[in-house]
Structure formats: C-alpha cells, structure tokens
Amino acid sequence: MKGYLIAAGILLVALALWFSHDTGYSAGYAAGSNAVQAADAKGAEQAGATTDQRQTDAAAAGSQLQTQIQLTIPAIEVQADDSQRRIHTLYLAQPAAVAAGCRRPDSVQAELDAAVDRANEAARGDLRPHPAAQDAAQGAVAAQRGGSG
C-alpha cells in the first residue's frame, strides 16, 4: 500500500508539473502574440504617419510650383510680346526682299535668336522677369490668395 501512495504522490506531482508547464506555455504564447500584434500596430501607425507627411509635402510642392508658374509666365509673356512687337516693327521698316535669295533681315534674325535664348533661359529657370511683369504677377497671386480665403 505504501507503494501505491508513493505512486499516487508521484502522479500528483507529475500532473501538477504538467499543468503548470501548459499554463506557462499558454501565457508565453499569448505574450508573444500580443507583442507581435503591438509591433504590427506600431508599424501601421508609422506607415500612416509617413504617408500623411508625403501627402503634405506633395501638396506643398504643388502649391509652390503653382506660385512659381504664376510669377514666371507673365514675365515670359511680356518678353514674348515685346519680341513680337519688335519683329513686326522691323519688318515694317525693312520689308522682305522679293528677290530669289529671300531671307530675314539681320535685325529680325537677331531678335529671333534673342527670343530663343530667353526661352532657353526660362526653361532652365534662369530667366530674370521684367520688374513690372513680376510686380503684376505677385499682385495677381496676392489677389487670388485673398479671394480664396
């Protein structure tokens, strides 16, 4: 009978160890699962913040480009209009010859070359707008901002 009691005691100790091991495993599994879910949530939050920042930066860049265009285009238009007027005046003053070797007068060609140079400067962003055109463009931008709120 003493042997049965010892065997029963060993069985009880074994069962206690088994259940405590199972509880420890479950607790560890749950803790690991919670840690993974927390890390996933943190990563999703950071990704959302990065996306929001990129959208804000893109909107600011678009707005800045719009403002730059509004300042640059009037200057280009003024210079293009001036070039057109000068070429028209030069052709009126010196009409094209009706000879077989018809070509542009040198002054017209020089004006066209200057217009090409200004267009290339504008494309590179090197164009310095005429002060009057720049003031008018800035006034238009300010009026638009004032009207939109």
Tab-separated table of C-alpha atoms in Angstrom:
chain	number	residue	atom	x	y	z
A	1	MET	CA	0.000	0.000	0.000
A	2	LYS	CA	2.893	2.263	0.704
A	3	GLY	CA	3.939	1.777	-2.918
A	4	TYR	CA	0.533	2.952	-4.120
A	5	LEU	CA	0.764	6.077	-2.026
A	6	ILE	CA	4.215	6.859	-3.403
A	7	ALA	CA	2.993	6.194	-6.953
A	8	ALA	CA	-0.087	8.393	-6.364
A	9	GLY	CA	2.152	11.156	-4.935
A	10	ILE	CA	4.471	10.957	-7.929
A	11	LEU	CA	1.459	11.040	-10.244
A	12	LEU	CA	0.101	14.139	-8.490
A	13	VAL	CA	3.477	15.873	-8.714
A	14	ALA	CA	3.729	14.928	-12.413
A	15	LEU	CA	0.220	16.260	-13.114
A	16	ALA	CA	0.987	19.493	-11.240
A	17	LEU	CA	4.159	19.964	-13.269
A	18	TRP	CA	2.303	19.163	-16.478
A	19	PHE	CA	-0.438	21.714	-15.862
A	20	SER	CA	1.997	24.373	-14.678
A	21	HIS	CA	4.058	23.779	-17.825
A	22	ASP	CA	0.945	24.018	-20.007
A	23	THR	CA	-0.116	27.261	-18.289
A	24	GLY	CA	3.379	28.703	-18.725
A	25	TYR	CA	3.371	27.792	-22.405
A	26	SER	CA	-0.054	29.352	-22.943
A	27	ALA	CA	0.991	32.504	-21.120
A	28	GLY	CA	4.197	32.732	-23.173
A	29	TYR	CA	2.310	32.140	-26.411
A	30	ALA	CA	-0.228	34.825	-25.532
A	31	ALA	CA	2.541	37.272	-24.564
A	32	GLY	CA	4.389	36.623	-27.825
A	33	SER	CA	1.196	37.023	-29.846
A	34	ASN	CA	0.413	40.292	-28.075
A	35	ALA	CA	3.947	41.549	-28.739
A	36	VAL	CA	3.638	40.762	-32.462
A	37	GLN	CA	0.253	42.493	-32.673
A	38	ALA	CA	1.631	45.560	-30.875
A	39	ALA	CA	4.613	45.690	-33.247
A	40	ASP	CA	2.268	45.395	-36.251
A	41	ALA	CA	0.082	48.210	-34.920
A	42	LYS	CA	3.126	50.427	-34.330
A	43	GLY	CA	4.402	49.731	-37.852
A	44	ALA	CA	1.000	50.543	-39.344
A	45	GLU	CA	0.887	53.798	-37.364
A	46	GLN	CA	4.363	54.781	-38.579
A	47	ALA	CA	3.436	53.922	-42.173
A	48	GLY	CA	0.308	56.070	-41.858
A	49	ALA	CA	2.341	58.978	-40.487
A	50	THR	CA	4.848	58.638	-43.340
A	51	THR	CA	2.023	58.601	-45.896
A	52	ASP	CA	0.448	61.684	-44.343
A	53	GLN	CA	3.799	63.503	-44.398
A	54	ARG	CA	4.381	62.594	-48.045
A	55	GLN	CA	0.914	63.844	-48.981
A	56	THR	CA	1.557	67.102	-47.119
A	57	ASP	CA	4.934	67.519	-48.842
A	58	ALA	CA	3.406	66.791	-52.260
A	59	ALA	CA	0.661	69.372	-51.684
A	60	ALA	CA	3.227	71.966	-50.604
A	61	ALA	CA	5.397	71.236	-53.656
A	62	GLY	CA	2.383	71.566	-55.958
A	63	SER	CA	1.414	74.870	-54.355
A	64	GLN	CA	4.973	76.169	-54.630
A	65	LEU	CA	5.136	75.152	-58.300
A	66	GLN	CA	1.809	76.879	-58.962
A	67	THR	CA	3.095	80.082	-57.360
A	68	GLN	CA	6.359	79.900	-59.327
A	69	ILE	CA	4.447	79.422	-62.569
A	70	GLN	CA	2.174	82.359	-61.777
A	71	LEU	CA	5.253	84.534	-61.219
A	72	THR	CA	7.207	83.303	-64.253
A	73	ILE	CA	4.582	83.065	-67.013
A	74	PRO	CA	3.690	86.795	-67.067
A	75	ALA	CA	7.373	87.695	-67.420
A	76	ILE	CA	7.738	85.273	-70.318
A	77	GLU	CA	4.555	86.607	-71.929
A	78	VAL	CA	5.746	90.214	-71.621
A	79	GLN	CA	9.087	89.386	-73.219
A	80	ALA	CA	7.441	87.322	-75.960
A	81	ASP	CA	5.028	90.164	-76.699
A	82	ASP	CA	7.926	92.649	-76.792
A	83	SER	CA	9.813	90.383	-79.211
A	84	GLN	CA	6.774	90.033	-81.436
A	85	ARG	CA	6.257	93.794	-81.490
A	86	ARG	CA	9.916	94.466	-82.321
A	87	ILE	CA	9.932	91.883	-85.128
A	88	HIS	CA	6.727	93.366	-86.543
A	89	THR	CA	8.254	96.852	-86.391
A	90	LEU	CA	11.459	95.656	-88.054
A	91	TYR	CA	9.539	94.010	-90.902
A	92	LEU	CA	7.511	97.182	-91.394
A	93	ALA	CA	10.671	99.259	-91.512
A	94	GLN	CA	12.535	96.828	-93.738
A	95	PRO	CA	10.190	94.603	-95.767
A	96	ALA	CA	11.484	91.291	-97.022
A	97	ALA	CA	13.049	91.435	-100.468
A	98	VAL	CA	11.205	89.767	-103.298
A	99	ALA	CA	14.435	88.572	-104.846
A	100	ALA	CA	15.339	84.909	-105.367
A	101	GLY	CA	17.551	84.948	-102.263
A	102	CYS	CA	14.763	85.997	-99.891
A	103	ARG	CA	15.898	85.869	-96.276
A	104	ARG	CA	15.188	87.536	-92.956
A	105	PRO	CA	16.810	90.884	-92.281
A	106	ASP	CA	19.725	90.599	-89.861
A	107	SER	CA	17.910	92.636	-87.201
A	108	VAL	CA	14.908	90.245	-87.321
A	109	GLN	CA	17.167	87.196	-87.110
A	110	ALA	CA	18.975	88.749	-84.126
A	111	GLU	CA	15.623	89.325	-82.392
A	112	LEU	CA	14.527	85.728	-83.077
A	113	ASP	CA	17.837	84.421	-81.727
A	114	ALA	CA	17.402	86.549	-78.593
A	115	ALA	CA	13.883	85.153	-78.143
A	116	VAL	CA	15.246	81.597	-78.415
A	117	ASP	CA	17.915	82.433	-75.831
A	118	ARG	CA	15.277	83.824	-73.446
A	119	ALA	CA	13.109	80.724	-73.937
A	120	ASN	CA	16.087	78.514	-73.093
A	121	GLU	CA	16.814	80.640	-70.015
A	122	ALA	CA	13.193	80.285	-68.934
A	123	ALA	CA	13.360	76.511	-69.391
A	124	ARG	CA	16.477	76.384	-67.210
A	125	GLY	CA	14.881	78.704	-64.657
A	126	ASP	CA	17.491	81.428	-65.298
A	127	LEU	CA	15.048	83.982	-66.696
A	128	ARG	CA	15.000	87.213	-64.727
A	129	PRO	CA	11.489	88.603	-65.120
A	130	HIS	CA	10.905	92.205	-66.035
A	131	PRO	CA	10.215	94.100	-62.753
A	132	ALA	CA	6.843	95.410	-63.954
A	133	ALA	CA	5.710	91.950	-65.011
A	134	GLN	CA	6.907	90.436	-61.741
A	135	ASP	CA	5.032	93.063	-59.696
A	136	ALA	CA	1.862	92.433	-61.701
A	137	ALA	CA	2.183	88.665	-61.249
A	138	GLN	CA	2.766	88.974	-57.500
A	139	GLY	CA	-0.279	91.241	-57.257
A	140	ALA	CA	-2.353	88.635	-59.110
A	141	VAL	CA	-1.149	85.882	-56.747
A	142	ALA	CA	-1.915	88.035	-53.716
A	143	ALA	CA	-5.389	88.836	-55.044
A	144	GLN	CA	-6.056	85.154	-55.681
A	145	ARG	CA	-4.961	84.207	-52.169
A	146	GLY	CA	-7.038	86.976	-50.674
A	147	GLY	CA	-10.101	85.833	-52.599
A	148	SER	CA	-9.753	82.150	-51.710
A	149	GLY	CA	-9.636	82.700	-48.002
